[in-house]
XYZ file of C-alpha atoms in Angstrom:
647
model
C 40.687 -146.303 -64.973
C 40.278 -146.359 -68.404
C 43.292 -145.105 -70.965
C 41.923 -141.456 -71.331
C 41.152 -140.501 -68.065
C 44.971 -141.960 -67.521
C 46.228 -140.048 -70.510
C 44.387 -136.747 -68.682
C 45.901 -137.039 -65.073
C 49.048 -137.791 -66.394
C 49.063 -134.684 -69.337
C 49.578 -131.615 -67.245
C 52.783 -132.917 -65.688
C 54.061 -133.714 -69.309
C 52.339 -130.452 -71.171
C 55.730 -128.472 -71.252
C 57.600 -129.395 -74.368
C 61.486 -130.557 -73.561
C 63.459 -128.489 -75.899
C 67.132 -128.266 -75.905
C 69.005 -125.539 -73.648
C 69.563 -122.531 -75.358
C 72.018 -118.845 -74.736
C 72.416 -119.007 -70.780
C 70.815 -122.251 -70.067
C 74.217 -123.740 -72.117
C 75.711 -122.961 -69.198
C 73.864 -124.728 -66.341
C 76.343 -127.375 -66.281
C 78.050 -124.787 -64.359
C 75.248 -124.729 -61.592
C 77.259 -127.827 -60.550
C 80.723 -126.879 -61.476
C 81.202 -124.388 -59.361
C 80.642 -125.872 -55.751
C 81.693 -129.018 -56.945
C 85.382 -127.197 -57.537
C 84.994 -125.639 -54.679
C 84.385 -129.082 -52.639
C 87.063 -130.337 -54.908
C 90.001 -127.544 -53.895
C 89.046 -127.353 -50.479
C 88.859 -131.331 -49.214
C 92.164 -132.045 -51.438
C 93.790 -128.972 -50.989
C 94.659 -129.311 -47.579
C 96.028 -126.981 -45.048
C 97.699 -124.460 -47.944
C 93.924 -123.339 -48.450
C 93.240 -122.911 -44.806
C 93.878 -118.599 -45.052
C 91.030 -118.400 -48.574
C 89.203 -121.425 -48.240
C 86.321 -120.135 -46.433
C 86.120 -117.271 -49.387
C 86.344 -119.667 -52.266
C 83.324 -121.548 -49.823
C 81.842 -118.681 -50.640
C 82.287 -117.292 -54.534
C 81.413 -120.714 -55.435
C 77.775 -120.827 -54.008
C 77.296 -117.235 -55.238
C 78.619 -117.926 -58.312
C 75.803 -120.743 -58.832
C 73.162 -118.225 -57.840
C 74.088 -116.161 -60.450
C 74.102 -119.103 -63.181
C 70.448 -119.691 -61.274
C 69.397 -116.021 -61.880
C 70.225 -115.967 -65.493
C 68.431 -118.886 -66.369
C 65.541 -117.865 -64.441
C 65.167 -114.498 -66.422
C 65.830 -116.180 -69.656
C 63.049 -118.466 -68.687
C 60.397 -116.228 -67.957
C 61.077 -114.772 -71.419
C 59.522 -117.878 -72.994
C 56.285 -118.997 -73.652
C 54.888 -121.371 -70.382
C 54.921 -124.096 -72.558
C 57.826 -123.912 -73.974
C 60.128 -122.994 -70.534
C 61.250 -126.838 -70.048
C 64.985 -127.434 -71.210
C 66.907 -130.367 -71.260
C 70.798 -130.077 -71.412
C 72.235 -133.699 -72.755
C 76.372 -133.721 -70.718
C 76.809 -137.534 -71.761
C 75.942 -141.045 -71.493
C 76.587 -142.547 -68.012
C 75.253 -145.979 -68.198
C 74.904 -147.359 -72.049
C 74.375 -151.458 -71.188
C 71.810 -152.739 -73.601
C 68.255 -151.479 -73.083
C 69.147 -149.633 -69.688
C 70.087 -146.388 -71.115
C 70.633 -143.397 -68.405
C 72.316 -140.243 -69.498
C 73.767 -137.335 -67.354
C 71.183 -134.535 -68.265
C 70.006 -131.181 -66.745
C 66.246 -130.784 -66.517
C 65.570 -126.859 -66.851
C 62.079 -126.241 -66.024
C 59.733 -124.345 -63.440
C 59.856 -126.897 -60.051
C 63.711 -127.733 -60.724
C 64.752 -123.465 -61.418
C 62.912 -122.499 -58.249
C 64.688 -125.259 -55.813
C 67.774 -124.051 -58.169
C 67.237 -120.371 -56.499
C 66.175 -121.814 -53.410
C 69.312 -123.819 -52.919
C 72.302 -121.620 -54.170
C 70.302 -118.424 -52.902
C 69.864 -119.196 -49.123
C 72.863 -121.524 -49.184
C 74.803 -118.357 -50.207
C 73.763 -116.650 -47.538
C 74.149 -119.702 -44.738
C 77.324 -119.305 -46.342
C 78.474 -116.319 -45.569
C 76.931 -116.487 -42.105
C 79.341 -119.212 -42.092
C 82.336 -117.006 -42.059
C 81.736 -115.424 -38.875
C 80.430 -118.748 -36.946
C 83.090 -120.536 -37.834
C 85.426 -117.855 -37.261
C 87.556 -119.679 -34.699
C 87.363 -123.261 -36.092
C 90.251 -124.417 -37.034
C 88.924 -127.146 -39.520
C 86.664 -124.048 -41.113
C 88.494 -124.733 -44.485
C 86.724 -128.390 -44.423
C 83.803 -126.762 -43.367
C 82.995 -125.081 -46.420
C 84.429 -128.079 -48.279
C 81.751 -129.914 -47.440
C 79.027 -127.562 -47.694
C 80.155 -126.641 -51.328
C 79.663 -131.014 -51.559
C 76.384 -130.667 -50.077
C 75.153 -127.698 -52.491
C 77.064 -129.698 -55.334
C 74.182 -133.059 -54.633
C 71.238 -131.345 -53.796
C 71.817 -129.276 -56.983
C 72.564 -132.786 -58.845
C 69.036 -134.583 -57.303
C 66.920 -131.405 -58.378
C 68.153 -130.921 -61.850
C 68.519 -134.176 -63.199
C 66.472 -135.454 -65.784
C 65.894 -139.050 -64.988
C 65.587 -140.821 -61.837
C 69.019 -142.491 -61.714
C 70.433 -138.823 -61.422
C 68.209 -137.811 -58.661
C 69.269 -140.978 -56.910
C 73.126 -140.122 -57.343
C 72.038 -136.520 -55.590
C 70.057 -138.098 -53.389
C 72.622 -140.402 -52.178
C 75.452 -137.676 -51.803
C 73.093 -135.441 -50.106
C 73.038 -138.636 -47.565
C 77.231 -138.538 -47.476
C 77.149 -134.613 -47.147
C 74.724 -134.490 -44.217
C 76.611 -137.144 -42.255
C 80.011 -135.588 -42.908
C 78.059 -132.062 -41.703
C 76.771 -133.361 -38.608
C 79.341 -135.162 -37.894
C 81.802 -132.606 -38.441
C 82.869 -132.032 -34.954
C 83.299 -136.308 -34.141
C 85.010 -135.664 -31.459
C 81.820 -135.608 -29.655
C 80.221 -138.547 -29.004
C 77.082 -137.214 -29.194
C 77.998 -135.785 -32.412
C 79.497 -138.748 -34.235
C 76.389 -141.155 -33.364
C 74.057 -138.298 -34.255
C 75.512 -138.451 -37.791
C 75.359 -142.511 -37.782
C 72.168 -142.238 -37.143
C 70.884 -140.025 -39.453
C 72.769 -141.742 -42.398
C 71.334 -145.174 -41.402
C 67.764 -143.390 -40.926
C 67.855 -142.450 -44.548
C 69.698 -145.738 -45.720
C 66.325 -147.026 -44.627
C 64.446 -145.046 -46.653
C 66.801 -144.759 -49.607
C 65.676 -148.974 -49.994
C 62.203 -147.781 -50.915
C 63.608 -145.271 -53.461
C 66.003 -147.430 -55.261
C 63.338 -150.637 -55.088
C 61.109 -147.759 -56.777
C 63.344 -146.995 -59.975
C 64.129 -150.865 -60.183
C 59.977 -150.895 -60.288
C 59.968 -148.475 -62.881
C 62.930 -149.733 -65.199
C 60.861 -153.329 -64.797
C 57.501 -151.866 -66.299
C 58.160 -148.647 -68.366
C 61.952 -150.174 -69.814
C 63.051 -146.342 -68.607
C 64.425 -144.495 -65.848
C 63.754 -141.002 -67.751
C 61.311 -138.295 -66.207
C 59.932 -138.543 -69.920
C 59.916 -142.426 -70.352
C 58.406 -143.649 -66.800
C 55.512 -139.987 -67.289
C 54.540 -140.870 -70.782
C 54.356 -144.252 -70.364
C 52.434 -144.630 -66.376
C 48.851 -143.890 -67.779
C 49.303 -147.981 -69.426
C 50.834 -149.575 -65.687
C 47.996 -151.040 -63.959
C 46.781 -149.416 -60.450
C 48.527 -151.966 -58.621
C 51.857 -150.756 -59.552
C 51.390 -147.537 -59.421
C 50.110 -147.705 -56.124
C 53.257 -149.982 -55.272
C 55.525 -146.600 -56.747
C 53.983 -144.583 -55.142
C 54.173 -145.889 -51.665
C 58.196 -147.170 -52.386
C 58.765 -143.051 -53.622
C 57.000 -141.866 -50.311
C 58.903 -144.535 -48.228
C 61.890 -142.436 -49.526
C 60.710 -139.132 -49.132
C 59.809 -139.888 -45.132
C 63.431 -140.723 -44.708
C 65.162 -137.491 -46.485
C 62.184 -135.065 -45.167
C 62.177 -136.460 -41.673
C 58.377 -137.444 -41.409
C 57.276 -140.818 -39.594
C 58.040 -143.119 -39.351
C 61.240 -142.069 -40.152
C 61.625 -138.922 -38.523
C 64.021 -139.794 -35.513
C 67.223 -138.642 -36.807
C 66.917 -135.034 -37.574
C 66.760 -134.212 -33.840
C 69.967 -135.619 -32.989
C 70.892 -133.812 -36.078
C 71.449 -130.629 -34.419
C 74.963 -131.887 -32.459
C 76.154 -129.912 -35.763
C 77.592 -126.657 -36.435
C 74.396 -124.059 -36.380
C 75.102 -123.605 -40.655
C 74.308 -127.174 -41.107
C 71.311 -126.765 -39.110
C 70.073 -124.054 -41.089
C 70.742 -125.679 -44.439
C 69.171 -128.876 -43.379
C 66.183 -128.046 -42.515
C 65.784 -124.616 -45.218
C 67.201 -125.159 -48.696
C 68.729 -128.792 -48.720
C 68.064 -132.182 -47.290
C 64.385 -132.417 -45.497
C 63.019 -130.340 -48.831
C 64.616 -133.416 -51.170
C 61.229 -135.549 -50.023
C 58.817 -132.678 -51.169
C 60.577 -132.384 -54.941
C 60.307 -136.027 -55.125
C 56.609 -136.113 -54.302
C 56.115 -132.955 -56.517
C 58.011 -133.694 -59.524
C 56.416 -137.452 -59.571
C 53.051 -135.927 -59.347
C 51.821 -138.312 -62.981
C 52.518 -141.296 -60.929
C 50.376 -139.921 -57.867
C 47.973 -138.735 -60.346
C 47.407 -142.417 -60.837
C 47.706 -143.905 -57.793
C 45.249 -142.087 -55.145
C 46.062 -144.430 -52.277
C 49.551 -143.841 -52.648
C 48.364 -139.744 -52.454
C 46.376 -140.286 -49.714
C 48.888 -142.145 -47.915
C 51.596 -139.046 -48.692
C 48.607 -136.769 -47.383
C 47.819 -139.026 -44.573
C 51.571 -139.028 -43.272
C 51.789 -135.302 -43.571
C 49.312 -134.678 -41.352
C 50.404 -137.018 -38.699
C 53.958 -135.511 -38.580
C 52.558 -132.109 -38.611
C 50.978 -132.966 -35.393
C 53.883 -135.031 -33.655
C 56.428 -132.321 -34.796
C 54.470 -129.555 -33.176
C 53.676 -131.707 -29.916
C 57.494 -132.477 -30.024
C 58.286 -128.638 -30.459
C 56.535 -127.616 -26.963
C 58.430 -129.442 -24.807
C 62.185 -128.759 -26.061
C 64.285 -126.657 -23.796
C 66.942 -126.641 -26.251
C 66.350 -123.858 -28.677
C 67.719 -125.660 -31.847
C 65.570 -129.084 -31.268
C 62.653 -127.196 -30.873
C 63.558 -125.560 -33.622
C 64.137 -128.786 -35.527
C 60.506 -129.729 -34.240
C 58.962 -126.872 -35.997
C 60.857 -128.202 -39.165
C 59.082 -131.694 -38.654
C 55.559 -129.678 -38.437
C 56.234 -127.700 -41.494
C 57.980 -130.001 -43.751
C 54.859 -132.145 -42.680
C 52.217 -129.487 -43.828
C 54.182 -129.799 -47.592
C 53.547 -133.572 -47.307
C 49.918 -133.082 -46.343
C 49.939 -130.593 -49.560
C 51.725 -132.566 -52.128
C 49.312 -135.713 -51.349
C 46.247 -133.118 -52.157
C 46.967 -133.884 -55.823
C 46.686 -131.371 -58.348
C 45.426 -129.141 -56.308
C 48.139 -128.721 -53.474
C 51.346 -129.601 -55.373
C 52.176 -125.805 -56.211
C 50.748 -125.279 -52.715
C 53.457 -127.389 -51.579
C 56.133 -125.949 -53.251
C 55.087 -121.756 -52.433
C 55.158 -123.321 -48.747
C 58.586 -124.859 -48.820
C 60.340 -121.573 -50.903
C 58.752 -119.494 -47.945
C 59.707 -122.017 -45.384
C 63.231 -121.594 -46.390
C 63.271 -117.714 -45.770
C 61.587 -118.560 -42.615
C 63.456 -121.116 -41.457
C 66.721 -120.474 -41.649
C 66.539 -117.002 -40.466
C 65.153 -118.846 -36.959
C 68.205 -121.318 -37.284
C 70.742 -118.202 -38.066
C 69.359 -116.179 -34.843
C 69.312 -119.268 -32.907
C 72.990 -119.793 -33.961
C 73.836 -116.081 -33.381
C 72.485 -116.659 -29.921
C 74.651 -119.600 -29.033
C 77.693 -117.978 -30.754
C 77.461 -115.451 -28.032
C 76.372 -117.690 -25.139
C 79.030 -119.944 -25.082
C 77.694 -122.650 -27.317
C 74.474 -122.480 -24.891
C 71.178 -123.614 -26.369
C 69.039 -124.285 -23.010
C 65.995 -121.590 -23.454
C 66.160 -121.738 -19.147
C 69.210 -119.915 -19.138
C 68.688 -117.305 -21.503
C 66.038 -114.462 -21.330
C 66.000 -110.617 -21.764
C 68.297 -110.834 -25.269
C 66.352 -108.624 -26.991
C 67.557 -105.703 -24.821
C 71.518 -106.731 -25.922
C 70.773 -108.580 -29.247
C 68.578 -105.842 -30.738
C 69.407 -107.066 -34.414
C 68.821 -111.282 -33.775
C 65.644 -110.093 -31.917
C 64.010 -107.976 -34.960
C 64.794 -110.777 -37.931
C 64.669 -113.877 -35.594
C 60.444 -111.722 -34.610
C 60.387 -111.697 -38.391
C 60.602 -115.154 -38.779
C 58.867 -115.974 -35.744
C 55.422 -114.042 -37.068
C 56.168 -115.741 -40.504
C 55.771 -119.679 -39.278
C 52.953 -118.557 -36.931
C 51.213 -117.189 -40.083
C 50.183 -113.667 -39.203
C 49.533 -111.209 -42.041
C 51.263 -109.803 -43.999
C 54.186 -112.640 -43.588
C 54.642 -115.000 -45.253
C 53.308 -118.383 -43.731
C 50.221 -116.479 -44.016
C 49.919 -116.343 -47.552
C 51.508 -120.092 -48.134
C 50.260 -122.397 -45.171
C 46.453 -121.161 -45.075
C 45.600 -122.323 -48.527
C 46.861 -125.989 -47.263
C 44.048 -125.823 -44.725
C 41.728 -124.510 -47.294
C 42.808 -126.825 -49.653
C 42.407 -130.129 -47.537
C 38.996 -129.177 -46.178
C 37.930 -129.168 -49.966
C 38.842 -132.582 -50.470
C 35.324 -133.266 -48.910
C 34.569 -136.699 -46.873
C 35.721 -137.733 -43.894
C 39.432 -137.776 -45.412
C 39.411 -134.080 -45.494
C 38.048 -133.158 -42.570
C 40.775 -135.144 -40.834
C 42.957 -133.480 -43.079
C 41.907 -130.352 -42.943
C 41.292 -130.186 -38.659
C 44.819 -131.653 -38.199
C 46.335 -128.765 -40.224
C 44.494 -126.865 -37.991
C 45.054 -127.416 -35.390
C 48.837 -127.675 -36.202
C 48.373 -123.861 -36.534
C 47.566 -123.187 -33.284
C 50.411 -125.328 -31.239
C 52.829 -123.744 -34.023
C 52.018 -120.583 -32.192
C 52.053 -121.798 -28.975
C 55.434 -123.382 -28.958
C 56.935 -120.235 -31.193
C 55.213 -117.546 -28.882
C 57.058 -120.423 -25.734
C 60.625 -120.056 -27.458
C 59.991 -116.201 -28.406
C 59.346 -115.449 -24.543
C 61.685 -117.658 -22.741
C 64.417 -116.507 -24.859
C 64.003 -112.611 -25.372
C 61.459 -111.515 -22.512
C 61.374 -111.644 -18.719
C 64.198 -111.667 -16.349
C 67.882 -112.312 -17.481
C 68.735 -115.939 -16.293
C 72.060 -116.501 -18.062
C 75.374 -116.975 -15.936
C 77.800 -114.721 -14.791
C 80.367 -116.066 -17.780
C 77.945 -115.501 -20.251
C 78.421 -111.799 -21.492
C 75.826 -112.235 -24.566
C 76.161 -109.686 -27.312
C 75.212 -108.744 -31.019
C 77.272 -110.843 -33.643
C 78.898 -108.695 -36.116
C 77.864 -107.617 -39.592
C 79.148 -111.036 -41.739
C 76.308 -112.659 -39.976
C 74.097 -110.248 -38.922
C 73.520 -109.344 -43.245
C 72.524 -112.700 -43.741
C 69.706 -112.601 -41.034
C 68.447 -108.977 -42.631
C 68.056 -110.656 -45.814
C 66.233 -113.603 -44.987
C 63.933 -111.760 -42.209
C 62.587 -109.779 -45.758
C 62.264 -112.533 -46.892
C 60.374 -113.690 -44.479
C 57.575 -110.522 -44.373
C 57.354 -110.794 -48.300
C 57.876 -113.987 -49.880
C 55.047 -115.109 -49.140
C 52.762 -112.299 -50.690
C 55.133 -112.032 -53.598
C 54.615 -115.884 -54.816
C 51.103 -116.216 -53.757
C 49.224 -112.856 -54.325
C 47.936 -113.617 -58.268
C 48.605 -116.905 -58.267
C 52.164 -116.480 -59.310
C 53.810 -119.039 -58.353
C 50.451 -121.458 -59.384
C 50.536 -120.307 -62.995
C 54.300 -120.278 -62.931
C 54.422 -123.679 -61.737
C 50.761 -125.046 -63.425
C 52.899 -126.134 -66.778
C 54.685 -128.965 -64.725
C 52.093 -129.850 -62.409
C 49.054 -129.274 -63.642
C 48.144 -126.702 -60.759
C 44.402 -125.116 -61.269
C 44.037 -121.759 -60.297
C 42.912 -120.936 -56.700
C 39.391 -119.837 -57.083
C 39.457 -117.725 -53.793
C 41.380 -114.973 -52.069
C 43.512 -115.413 -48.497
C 40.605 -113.876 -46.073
C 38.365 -116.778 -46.219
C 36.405 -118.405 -43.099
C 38.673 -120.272 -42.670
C 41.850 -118.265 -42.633
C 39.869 -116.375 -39.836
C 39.681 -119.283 -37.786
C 43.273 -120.533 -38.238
C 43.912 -117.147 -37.116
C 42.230 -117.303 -34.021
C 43.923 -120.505 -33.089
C 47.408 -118.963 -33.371
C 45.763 -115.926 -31.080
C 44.613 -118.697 -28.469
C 48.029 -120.847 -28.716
C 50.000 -117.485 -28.453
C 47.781 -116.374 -25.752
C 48.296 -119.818 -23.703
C 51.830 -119.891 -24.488
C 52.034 -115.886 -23.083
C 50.470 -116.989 -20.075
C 52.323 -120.257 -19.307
C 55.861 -118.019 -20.118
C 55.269 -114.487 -20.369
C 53.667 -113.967 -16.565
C 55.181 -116.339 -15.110
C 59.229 -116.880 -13.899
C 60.620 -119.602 -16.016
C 62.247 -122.401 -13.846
C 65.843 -123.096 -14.390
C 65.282 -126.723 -14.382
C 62.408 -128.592 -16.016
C 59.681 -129.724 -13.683
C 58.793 -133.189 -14.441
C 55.391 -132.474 -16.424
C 52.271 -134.625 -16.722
C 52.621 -137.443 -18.869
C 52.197 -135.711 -22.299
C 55.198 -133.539 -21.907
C 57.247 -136.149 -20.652
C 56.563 -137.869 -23.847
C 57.189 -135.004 -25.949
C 60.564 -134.259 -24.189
C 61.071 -137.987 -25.182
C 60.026 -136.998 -28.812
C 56.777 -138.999 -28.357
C 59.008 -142.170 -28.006
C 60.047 -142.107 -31.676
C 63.178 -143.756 -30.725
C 61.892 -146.441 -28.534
C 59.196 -147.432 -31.471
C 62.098 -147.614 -34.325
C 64.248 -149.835 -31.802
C 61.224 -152.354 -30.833
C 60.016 -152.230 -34.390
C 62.914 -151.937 -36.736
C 66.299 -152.005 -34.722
C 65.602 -155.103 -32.415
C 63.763 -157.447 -34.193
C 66.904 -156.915 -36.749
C 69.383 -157.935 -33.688
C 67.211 -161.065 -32.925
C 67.351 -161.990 -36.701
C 70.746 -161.273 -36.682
C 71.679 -163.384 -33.472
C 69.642 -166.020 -35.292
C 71.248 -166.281 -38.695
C 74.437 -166.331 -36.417
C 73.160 -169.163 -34.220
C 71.940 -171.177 -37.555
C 75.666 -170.478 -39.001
C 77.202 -171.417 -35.997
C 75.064 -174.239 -35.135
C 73.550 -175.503 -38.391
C 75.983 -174.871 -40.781
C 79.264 -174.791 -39.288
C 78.055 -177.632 -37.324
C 77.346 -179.746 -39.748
C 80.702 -178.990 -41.512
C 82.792 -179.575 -38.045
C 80.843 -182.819 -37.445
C 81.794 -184.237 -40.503
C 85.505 -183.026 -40.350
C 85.597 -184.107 -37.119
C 84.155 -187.709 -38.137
C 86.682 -188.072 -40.807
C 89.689 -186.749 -38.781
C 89.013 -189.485 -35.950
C 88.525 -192.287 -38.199
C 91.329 -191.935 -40.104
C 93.141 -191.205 -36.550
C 92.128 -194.663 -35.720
C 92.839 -196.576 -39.116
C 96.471 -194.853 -38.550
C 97.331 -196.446 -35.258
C 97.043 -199.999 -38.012
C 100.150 -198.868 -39.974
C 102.612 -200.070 -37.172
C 105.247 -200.292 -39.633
C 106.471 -203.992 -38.783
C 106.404 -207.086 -41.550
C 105.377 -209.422 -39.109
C 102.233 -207.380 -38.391
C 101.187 -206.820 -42.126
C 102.136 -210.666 -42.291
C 99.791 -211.572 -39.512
C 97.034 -209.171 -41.084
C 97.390 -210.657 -44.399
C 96.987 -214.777 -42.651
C 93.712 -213.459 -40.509
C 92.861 -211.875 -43.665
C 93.421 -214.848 -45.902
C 92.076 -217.476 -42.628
C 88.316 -215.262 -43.101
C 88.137 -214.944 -46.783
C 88.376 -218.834 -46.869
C 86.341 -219.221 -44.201
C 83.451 -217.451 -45.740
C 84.108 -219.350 -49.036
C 83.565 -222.688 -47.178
C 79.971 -221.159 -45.328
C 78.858 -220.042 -48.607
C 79.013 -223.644 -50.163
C 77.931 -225.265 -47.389
C-alpha cells in the first residue's frame, strides 16, 4: 500500500481537529466524578447509608447525564470539524519515552456512548429502586453500579489507549462484583468467575495490542498510534488488528468467547439490563469503531471482525430458540445483535456509523426487554421459566405494551427502530460484492428471520394462551418507580431508530471521526422487503409452533439441533477441550517436571550428600587409639605406594 493511499484511509478518522475543552466541556471531568463519589460513599460508607444510598445511586448517574447533555448541545454548536475536545487532568505515567496522560476525549463516537451510558443507566437505575426494594444489601447495589458507570465512562472517554484499558479492566471488576452480587448462590458466584476469567482471556489480546503499538508508533495516544499507522507495515497492522478484535470478542460476548454472558444472568435483572444495553458487551463495538485507522489498514483484520460477527449473529439466534428461561434467551438475542454491530464495524468505512446507530437503538431496545423481563420475575417469584408463565398481558397490561414495543423493535418492523438501524447492515454487507458479501450479507439475513422467530416464541409463551403459572404465583403490574423506566425506553424503542437514521443524522454526525460516506439509498429497498418477509415467515412459524398449540410444562427432548442449542451449541464443551483442558494437562505437566525433574534432581543430590556424610560420621568414634590406628594404616599405605612407585 503505498504512503498516500495509507495517509487517505487513515485521514477521515483523524480529520477532526483536537482542540482544548472549552465553557461546559471544562467540566467533563465531572462525567466521572459523580458516580465515582457515589461508588465511593456507598462501598465505604457502610450500613449508615443503607436508608439514602439507593437515592444518591441515583442523583449521581443523573447528574452525569446532565454533564452529558450539556456537552452534547455545546457540541452541536460547533463546526463538524472542529467538535473534537481534549481535556488534559494530569500526567499518569511520565517514565522516559512512555508518556500516558489522564485525558478526556470529547468528540462525536465518545459523547454518544456518553448519553448512551449515563442516559439508560439512569433509568436501569431507578428501575433499580423498586427491584431491589427488599434487598437488604441494595445500598451495595447501587455502589457498584455507580463503579460500573464510573469505568465504562473512563474506557469511552479516554484519550489514549492506556485509559481505555484502565476502563476496560474495571468494567471487568464491576461486572463480576454485579453478577456475583448475590454469592451466596453457587450458581451465582461461578457465573461471575467465569465471566471475569472469559474476559481475562481476551483482555491478553488487548494489552499484547497496546504493548504492539507502544513497540512501533513510541505512543499509546489515539493521536500518536492514528497519525503514525499509515508508515507500520501490513503485517502489523494486521497483527493489531486481530490482538484488538481478540479483545473485543471477550467484552462483547462473540465467539469464541461468548460462553460467559449466559451464565451471566444468575444476577440481579438491573445488571442484566445494563450488561447487555449501555455497558459491558457494547465496550467491544467502541473499540472496533474508534480504531477504525488501524482497520482501515489492515483488511484481513476487518474481515476477520466482519467474519466473526456474522457467525455469532447466527449461533446467538440458534441459541435464543431453544431457551426456556426468559432472561437467557434474552441474553441470546444480545449475542445476535451485538454480533450484527461486529458484522458492521468490520464493513469498514462504510458500516462503522452503521454500527454505532445499531448499538444506541439496541440499547433502547434492549433493556426495555430486560426491564419487562425483570418486572415479570419480580412478580412471579423470581420465576424465569417461559413454561410456567402465559396470559400476563391480561394482568401486566403496562410490561406487555413496552416489553411489544421492544419486541417489534429487535424484529425490525417499521416504524421501530431495528428497522431503520439493522436493515442497512444487510444492505451494507451485500455491497461488499464477492463471495465475502454474499456470505455476509445471507447470514445477516437470515439472522433476521430466526430473530423473529424466537421473539414472536418468547412473546407468545409468555403473554398469550392459557395461564400456566402456580397457584402461589399471584402475578401483577410493578408499580410506577419501574414501570416509568419501561415507558421511556419503549419510546425509545418506536423512535430512535427513525430519529438517528432518517437524513443520515447520525452518519454525518458521526462521518468527522470515522470517515462514514453518506448512504446513497433510502430504507424501502429490495432488500429491506425481503428481510421483511423473513421476520413474517419466522413470526409465522414461531405463531404456529406456540400460538396454536398448548405449550408443554416440561421440555420435550427435541431433535438434535435443539438439544444443542439448549446446550448453547456446546460453547462450553469447545472452550474446555480447547482452552480449559489442554491448560490442566500443561499444568499437571509443569507440576510433574517440578516435582520430578527439578525437585528431583535437587532431593537426589541432598540426599547423596546427607548419606555420605552420614557414613564418613560413623569414622569419628571419638577414641585415640582409633585415630592412632588410622593414622599407622594410613602411614603403612603411603609408604607402601612409595616403595611400588620406585620399584
Amino acid at each position: 500500500m503505498t504512503g498516500s493511499l495509507a495517509a487517505t484511509l487513515v485521514r477521515p478518522a483523524m480529520a477532526l481537529t483536537t482542540l482544548p475543552a472549552v465553557g461546559a466541556q471544562h467540566a467533563a471531568w465531572l462525567l466521572l466524578a459523580f458516580p465515582a463519589f457515589g461508588a465511593i460513599v456507598l462501598l465505604l460508607g457502610g450500613k449508615r447509608t443503607n436508608a439514602w444510598g439507593h437515592l444518591l445511586g441515583v442523583a449521581m448517574a443523573l447528574g452525569a447525564f446532565v454533564v452529558g447533555v450539556l456537552a452534547f448541545v455545546q457540541m452541536l454548536g460547533y463546526p463538524a470539524s472542529q467538535r473534537s475536545r481534549d481535556l488534559h487532568l494530569y500526567s499518569w505515567i511520565p517514565v522516559a519515552h512512555f508518556q500516558v496522560s489522564i485525558g478526556l476525549l470529547l468528540d462525536p463516537l465518545s459523547i454518544c456512548f456518553v448519553l448512551l451510558i449515563t442516559g439508560v443507566g439512569s433509568l436501569i437505575h431507578i428501575y433499580a429502586i423498586g427491584y431491589m426494594s427488599h434487598d437488604p444489601e441494595r445500598r451495595r447495589f447501587f455502589g457498584y453500579l455507580n463503579l460500573f458507570i464510573t469505568a465504562m465512562l473512563l474506557l469511552v472517554l479516554s484519550d489514549n489507549y492506556v485509559g481505555l484499558y484502565a476502563g476496560w479492566e474495571g468494567v471487568g471488576l464491576a461486572s463480576y462484583l454485579l453478577i456475583g452480587f448475590w454469592q451466596y448462590k453457587p450458581s451465582a458466584a461461578v457465573a461471575a468467575k467465569k465471566a471475569f476469567i472469559a474476559n481475562r482471556v481476551g483482555d491478553v489480546g488487548l494489552s499484547l495490542a497496546i504493548m504492539a503499538m507502544f513497540a512501533t508508533f513510541g505512543s499509546v495516544s489515539f493521536t500518536g498510534v492514528f497519525g503514525a499507522v499509515g508508515g507500520a507495515s501490513h503485517g502489523v497492522t494486521t497483527a493489531i488488528g486481530l490482538l484488538l478484535l481478540l479483545g473485543a470478542t471477550g467484552k462483547s460476548a462473540q465467539l469464541p468467547l461468548q460462553s460467559w454472558l449466559l451464565d451471566a444472568m444468575e444476577g440481579p435483572t438491573p445488571v442484566s439490563a445494563l450488561i447487555h444495553a449501555a455497558t459491558m458487551v457494547t465496550a467491544g463495538v467502541y473499540l472496533i469503531v474508534r480504531s477504525a485507522p488501524i482497520f482501515n489498514l489492515a483488511p484481513d483484520a476487518r474481515l476477520a471482525v466482519a467474519i466473526v460477527g456474522a457467525v455469532t449473529l447466527l449461533f446467538g439466534a440458534i441459541i435464543g430458540c431453544a431457551k426456556d428461561d426468559i432472561k437467557k434467551a434474552l441474553a441470546g438475542s444480545t449475542m445476535s445483535q451485538i454480533g450484527y454491530m461486529m458484522l458492521a464495524a468490520g464493513l469498514g468505512p462504510i458500516g462503522y456509523a452503521l454500527a454505532i446507530a445499531h448499538l444506541l437503538a439496541h440499547g433502547f431496545f434492549k433493556a426495555g426487554l430486560f426491564l419487562g423481563a425483570g418486572s415479570i420475575k419480580h412478580s412471579m417469584n423470581d420465576e424465569v421459566d417461559m413454561r410456567r408463565f402465559g396470559g400476563l398481558a391480561t394482568v401486566m397490561k403496562i410490561t406487555f405494551v413496552t416489553f411489544g414495543f421492544a419486541y417489534l423493535a429487535i424484529i425490525g418492523i417499521p416504524p421501530f427502530s431495528g428497522f431503520f438501524t439493522k436493515d442497512p447492515i444487510i444492505d451494507a454487507a451485500y455491497s461488499r460484492g464477492g463471495v465475502s458479501g454474499a456470505l455476509l450479507g445471507t447470514a445477516a439475513l437470515l439472522g433476521a428471520g430466526i430473530t423473529a422467530f424466537y421473539m414472536t416464541r418468547i412473546m407468545l409463551m409468555t403473554f398469550t394462551g392459557k395461564r400456566r403459572w402456580e397457584d402461589a404465583a399471584h402475578p401483577h403490574e410493578v408499580g410506577p418507580v419501574m414501570t416509568s423506566p419501561m415507558i421511556i425506553l419503549a419510546i425509545g424503542s418506536l423512535g430512535a431508530g427513525g430519529f438517528l437514521m432518517i437524513s443520515n443524522r447520525l452518519i454525518n454526525f458521526l462521518a468527522p471521526v470515522v470517515g462514514t460516506p453518506p448512504l446513497s439509498h433510502g430504507f424501502f429497498t429490495p432488500l429491506s422487503f425481503l428481510s421483511l418477509a423473513l421476520v413474517v415467515v419466522g413470526g409465522a412459524l414461531a405463531w404456529a409452533m406456540y400460538g396454536r398449540r398448548e405449550v408443554p410444562v416440561t421440555a420435550p427432548h427435541g431433535n438434535p439441533i435443539t438439544v444443542a442449542a439448549r446446550k448453547d451449541l456446546y460453547g462450553d464443551a469447545f472452550n474446555e477441550s480447547v482452552l480449559m483442558r489442554p491448560g490442566q494437562w500443561l499444568a499437571r505437566l509443569s507440576v510433574f517436571f517440578d516435582n520430578r525433574g527439578v525437585d528431583g534432581l535437587v532431593n537426589t543430590l541432598a540426599a547423596t550428600l546427607g548419606g555420605t556424610s552420614g557414613r564418613m560420621r560413623k569414622v569419628q568414634t571419638g577414641f585415640v587409639r582409633s585415630y592412632a590406628l588410622s593414622m599407622l594404616v594410613g602411614a603403612v599405605l603411603l609408604i607402601g605406594a612409595l616403595l611400588l612407585v620406585r620399584l
